[in-house]
Amino acid sequence: PMSVYTNTSLPEEIKEGNIKNYIKMGENEVGALTFGWHDLEKIGDRYARFIIGYYANAYLKNDSLEEKERRLRLEIFSYIPNRVSVFVNDNRVGMFECLPNQLQEVEFKFKDNAKFLKITVCPERIFKPSVEFGSNDDRTLGVAVSKIEIVDNKQPLIRTH
């Protein structure tokens, strides 16, 4: 169903000029993220940010204001098995099983013609590496996100898990 979210304003900390139709951590995420993100770090060959708790928000510019089906693509990593829900403007667009120690690319179809898209990523489980693995890392972690992008239906479909 179409989103009823028609608000074209952004949270105070988000500047419209910083927002694109994709976020690549380490490249253009500063100014497009609000609540819930740890500092930038490298996981394998990708830059990513872990979610601090049970959700984090990011903002994308909707480069198509038509009422057509689009796809939201994310790259996500988790150290532990997890189930992750993804929302666009507070409407759940999907859920997937996150496998441990694998960078996964997932896609969800959505329709929303709002000018800005609030993307919310919600892991079901959070953990402390110091407790789970005996490491020195005492942070509370959800999943790590390296990329969030809007793709149109002409691009190849990625299988979701």
mmCIF file with all atom_site columns, N, CA and C in Angstrom, residues 82-114:
data_model
loop_
_atom_site.group_PDB
_atom_site.id
_atom_site.type_symbol
_atom_site.label_atom_id
_atom_site.label_alt_id
_atom_site.label_comp_id
_atom_site.label_asym_id
_atom_site.label_entity_id
_atom_site.label_seq_id
_atom_site.pdbx_PDB_ins_code
_atom_site.Cartn_x
_atom_site.Cartn_y
_atom_site.Cartn_z
_atom_site.occupancy
_atom_site.B_iso_or_equiv
_atom_site.pdbx_formal_charge
_atom_site.auth_seq_id
_atom_site.auth_comp_id
_atom_site.auth_asym_id
_atom_site.auth_atom_id
_atom_site.pdbx_PDB_model_num
ATOM 1  N N  . ASN A 1 82  ? 20.609 -13.208 13.143 1.00 0.00 ? 82  ASN A N  1
ATOM 2  C CA . ASN A 1 82  ? 19.683 -12.152 13.524 1.00 0.00 ? 82  ASN A CA 1
ATOM 3  C C  . ASN A 1 82  ? 18.532 -12.119 12.534 1.00 0.00 ? 82  ASN A C  1
ATOM 4  N N  . ARG A 1 83  ? 17.436 -11.559 12.943 1.00 0.00 ? 83  ARG A N  1
ATOM 5  C CA . ARG A 1 83  ? 16.313 -11.304 12.047 1.00 0.00 ? 83  ARG A CA 1
ATOM 6  C C  . ARG A 1 83  ? 16.158 -9.786  12.005 1.00 0.00 ? 83  ARG A C  1
ATOM 7  N N  . VAL A 1 84  ? 16.089 -9.241  10.795 1.00 0.00 ? 84  VAL A N  1
ATOM 8  C CA . VAL A 1 84  ? 16.101 -7.789  10.635 1.00 0.00 ? 84  VAL A CA 1
ATOM 9  C C  . VAL A 1 84  ? 14.859 -7.348  9.861  1.00 0.00 ? 84  VAL A C  1
ATOM 10 N N  . SER A 1 85  ? 14.163 -6.349  10.391 1.00 0.00 ? 85  SER A N  1
ATOM 11 C CA . SER A 1 85  ? 13.038 -5.732  9.691  1.00 0.00 ? 85  SER A CA 1
ATOM 12 C C  . SER A 1 85  ? 13.496 -4.391  9.128  1.00 0.00 ? 85  SER A C  1
ATOM 13 N N  . VAL A 1 86  ? 12.925 -4.039  7.969  1.00 0.00 ? 86  VAL A N  1
ATOM 14 C CA . VAL A 1 86  ? 13.269 -2.782  7.309  1.00 0.00 ? 86  VAL A CA 1
ATOM 15 C C  . VAL A 1 86  ? 11.978 -2.016  7.037  1.00 0.00 ? 86  VAL A C  1
ATOM 16 N N  . PHE A 1 87  ? 12.003 -0.718  7.340  1.00 0.00 ? 87  PHE A N  1
ATOM 17 C CA . PHE A 1 87  ? 10.841 0.150   7.168  1.00 0.00 ? 87  PHE A CA 1
ATOM 18 C C  . PHE A 1 87  ? 11.192 1.315   6.253  1.00 0.00 ? 87  PHE A C  1
ATOM 19 N N  . VAL A 1 88  ? 10.236 1.737   5.431  1.00 0.00 ? 88  VAL A N  1
ATOM 20 C CA . VAL A 1 88  ? 10.343 2.963   4.646  1.00 0.00 ? 88  VAL A CA 1
ATOM 21 C C  . VAL A 1 88  ? 9.213  3.866   5.128  1.00 0.00 ? 88  VAL A C  1
ATOM 22 N N  . ASN A 1 89  ? 9.578  5.038   5.667  1.00 0.00 ? 89  ASN A N  1
ATOM 23 C CA . ASN A 1 89  ? 8.595  5.973   6.220  1.00 0.00 ? 89  ASN A CA 1
ATOM 24 C C  . ASN A 1 89  ? 7.595  5.272   7.147  1.00 0.00 ? 89  ASN A C  1
ATOM 25 N N  . ASP A 1 90  ? 8.153  4.455   8.034  1.00 0.00 ? 90  ASP A N  1
ATOM 26 C CA . ASP A 1 90  ? 7.399  3.758   9.085  1.00 0.00 ? 90  ASP A CA 1
ATOM 27 C C  . ASP A 1 90  ? 6.485  2.636   8.588  1.00 0.00 ? 90  ASP A C  1
ATOM 28 N N  . ASN A 1 91  ? 6.578  2.282   7.331  1.00 0.00 ? 91  ASN A N  1
ATOM 29 C CA . ASN A 1 91  ? 5.851  1.121   6.791  1.00 0.00 ? 91  ASN A CA 1
ATOM 30 C C  . ASN A 1 91  ? 6.844  -0.019  6.598  1.00 0.00 ? 91  ASN A C  1
ATOM 31 N N  . ARG A 1 92  ? 6.550  -1.164  7.204  1.00 0.00 ? 92  ARG A N  1
ATOM 32 C CA . ARG A 1 92  ? 7.481  -2.288  7.057  1.00 0.00 ? 92  ARG A CA 1
ATOM 33 C C  . ARG A 1 92  ? 7.441  -2.805  5.626  1.00 0.00 ? 92  ARG A C  1
ATOM 34 N N  . VAL A 1 93  ? 8.629  -2.864  4.990  1.00 0.00 ? 93  VAL A N  1
ATOM 35 C CA . VAL A 1 93  ? 8.708  -3.355  3.613  1.00 0.00 ? 93  VAL A CA 1
ATOM 36 C C  . VAL A 1 93  ? 9.254  -4.774  3.554  1.00 0.00 ? 93  VAL A C  1
ATOM 37 N N  . GLY A 1 94  ? 9.803  -5.262  4.655  1.00 0.00 ? 94  GLY A N  1
ATOM 38 C CA . GLY A 1 94  ? 10.281 -6.635  4.650  1.00 0.00 ? 94  GLY A CA 1
ATOM 39 C C  . GLY A 1 94  ? 11.070 -7.000  5.889  1.00 0.00 ? 94  GLY A C  1
ATOM 40 N N  . MET A 1 95  ? 11.384 -8.295  5.939  1.00 0.00 ? 95  MET A N  1
ATOM 41 C CA . MET A 1 95  ? 12.161 -8.856  7.029  1.00 0.00 ? 95  MET A CA 1
ATOM 42 C C  . MET A 1 95  ? 13.023 -9.959  6.440  1.00 0.00 ? 95  MET A C  1
ATOM 43 N N  . PHE A 1 96  ? 14.220 -10.158 6.993  1.00 0.00 ? 96  PHE A N  1
ATOM 44 C CA . PHE A 1 96  ? 15.072 -11.230 6.491  1.00 0.00 ? 96  PHE A CA 1
ATOM 45 C C  . PHE A 1 96  ? 15.935 -11.789 7.611  1.00 0.00 ? 96  PHE A C  1
ATOM 46 N N  . GLU A 1 97  ? 16.418 -12.994 7.371  1.00 0.00 ? 97  GLU A N  1
ATOM 47 C CA . GLU A 1 97  ? 17.319 -13.656 8.315  1.00 0.00 ? 97  GLU A CA 1
ATOM 48 C C  . GLU A 1 97  ? 18.747 -13.266 7.952  1.00 0.00 ? 97  GLU A C  1
ATOM 49 N N  . CYS A 1 98  ? 19.452 -12.718 8.922  1.00 0.00 ? 98  CYS A N  1
ATOM 50 C CA . CYS A 1 98  ? 20.841 -12.306 8.721  1.00 0.00 ? 98  CYS A CA 1
ATOM 51 C C  . CYS A 1 98  ? 21.738 -13.450 9.192  1.00 0.00 ? 98  CYS A C  1
ATOM 52 N N  . LEU A 1 99  ? 22.538 -13.976 8.302  1.00 0.00 ? 99  LEU A N  1
ATOM 53 C CA . LEU A 1 99  ? 23.444 -15.069 8.641  1.00 0.00 ? 99  LEU A CA 1
ATOM 54 C C  . LEU A 1 99  ? 24.704 -14.497 9.292  1.00 0.00 ? 99  LEU A C  1
ATOM 55 N N  . PRO A 1 100 ? 25.306 -15.222 10.236 1.00 0.00 ? 100 PRO A N  1
ATOM 56 C CA . PRO A 1 100 ? 26.476 -14.673 10.930 1.00 0.00 ? 100 PRO A CA 1
ATOM 57 C C  . PRO A 1 100 ? 27.707 -14.621 10.024 1.00 0.00 ? 100 PRO A C  1
ATOM 58 N N  . ASN A 1 101 ? 28.495 -13.562 10.192 1.00 0.00 ? 101 ASN A N  1
ATOM 59 C CA . ASN A 1 101 ? 29.795 -13.388 9.532  1.00 0.00 ? 101 ASN A CA 1
ATOM 60 C C  . ASN A 1 101 ? 29.734 -13.404 8.016  1.00 0.00 ? 101 ASN A C  1
ATOM 61 N N  . GLN A 1 102 ? 28.628 -12.909 7.464  1.00 0.00 ? 102 GLN A N  1
ATOM 62 C CA . GLN A 1 102 ? 28.502 -12.799 6.006  1.00 0.00 ? 102 GLN A CA 1
ATOM 63 C C  . GLN A 1 102 ? 27.927 -11.441 5.661  1.00 0.00 ? 102 GLN A C  1
ATOM 64 N N  . LEU A 1 103 ? 28.543 -10.786 4.688  1.00 0.00 ? 103 LEU A N  1
ATOM 65 C CA . LEU A 1 103 ? 27.953 -9.561  4.168  1.00 0.00 ? 103 LEU A CA 1
ATOM 66 C C  . LEU A 1 103 ? 26.819 -9.991  3.239  1.00 0.00 ? 103 LEU A C  1
ATOM 67 N N  . GLN A 1 104 ? 25.615 -9.532  3.508  1.00 0.00 ? 104 GLN A N  1
ATOM 68 C CA . GLN A 1 104 ? 24.461 -9.924  2.698  1.00 0.00 ? 104 GLN A CA 1
ATOM 69 C C  . GLN A 1 104 ? 23.870 -8.716  2.007  1.00 0.00 ? 104 GLN A C  1
ATOM 70 N N  . GLU A 1 105 ? 23.465 -8.907  0.762  1.00 0.00 ? 105 GLU A N  1
ATOM 71 C CA . GLU A 1 105 ? 22.739 -7.883  0.037  1.00 0.00 ? 105 GLU A CA 1
ATOM 72 C C  . GLU A 1 105 ? 21.290 -8.324  -0.017 1.00 0.00 ? 105 GLU A C  1
ATOM 73 N N  . VAL A 1 106 ? 20.391 -7.455  0.413  1.00 0.00 ? 106 VAL A N  1
ATOM 74 C CA . VAL A 1 106 ? 18.971 -7.786  0.417  1.00 0.00 ? 106 VAL A CA 1
ATOM 75 C C  . VAL A 1 106 ? 18.191 -6.671  -0.260 1.00 0.00 ? 106 VAL A C  1
ATOM 76 N N  . GLU A 1 107 ? 17.042 -7.019  -0.793 1.00 0.00 ? 107 GLU A N  1
ATOM 77 C CA . GLU A 1 107 ? 16.188 -6.046  -1.472 1.00 0.00 ? 107 GLU A CA 1
ATOM 78 C C  . GLU A 1 107 ? 14.748 -6.220  -1.057 1.00 0.00 ? 107 GLU A C  1
ATOM 79 N N  . PHE A 1 108 ? 14.060 -5.083  -1.010 1.00 0.00 ? 108 PHE A N  1
ATOM 80 C CA . PHE A 1 108 ? 12.638 -5.087  -0.695 1.00 0.00 ? 108 PHE A CA 1
ATOM 81 C C  . PHE A 1 108 ? 11.929 -4.140  -1.648 1.00 0.00 ? 108 PHE A C  1
ATOM 82 N N  . LYS A 1 109 ? 10.761 -4.551  -2.125 1.00 0.00 ? 109 LYS A N  1
ATOM 83 C CA . LYS A 1 109 ? 9.953  -3.683  -2.981 1.00 0.00 ? 109 LYS A CA 1
ATOM 84 C C  . LYS A 1 109 ? 9.183  -2.703  -2.105 1.00 0.00 ? 109 LYS A C  1
ATOM 85 N N  . PHE A 1 110 ? 8.994  -1.493  -2.613 1.00 0.00 ? 110 PHE A N  1
ATOM 86 C CA . PHE A 1 110 ? 8.188  -0.510  -1.893 1.00 0.00 ? 110 PHE A CA 1
ATOM 87 C C  . PHE A 1 110 ? 7.594  0.483   -2.884 1.00 0.00 ? 110 PHE A C  1
ATOM 88 N N  . LYS A 1 111 ? 6.558  1.162   -2.443 1.00 0.00 ? 111 LYS A N  1
ATOM 89 C CA . LYS A 1 111 ? 5.968  2.276   -3.186 1.00 0.00 ? 111 LYS A CA 1
ATOM 90 C C  . LYS A 1 111 ? 5.829  3.428   -2.217 1.00 0.00 ? 111 LYS A C  1
ATOM 91 N N  . ASP A 1 112 ? 6.400  4.556   -2.556 1.00 0.00 ? 112 ASP A N  1
ATOM 92 C CA . ASP A 1 112 ? 6.271  5.739   -1.716 1.00 0.00 ? 112 ASP A CA 1
ATOM 93 C C  . ASP A 1 112 ? 6.656  6.941   -2.544 1.00 0.00 ? 112 ASP A C  1
ATOM 94 N N  . ASN A 1 113 ? 5.792  7.931   -2.614 1.00 0.00 ? 113 ASN A N  1
ATOM 95 C CA . ASN A 1 113 ? 6.115  9.096   -3.431 1.00 0.00 ? 113 ASN A CA 1
ATOM 96 C C  . ASN A 1 113 ? 6.461  10.323  -2.589 1.00 0.00 ? 113 ASN A C  1
ATOM 97 N N  . ALA A 1 114 ? 6.816  10.113  -1.320 1.00 0.00 ? 114 ALA A N  1
ATOM 98 C CA . ALA A 1 114 ? 7.281  11.223  -0.484 1.00 0.00 ? 114 ALA A CA 1
ATOM 99 C C  . ALA A 1 114 ? 8.638  11.700  -1.002 1.00 0.00 ? 114 ALA A C  1
#
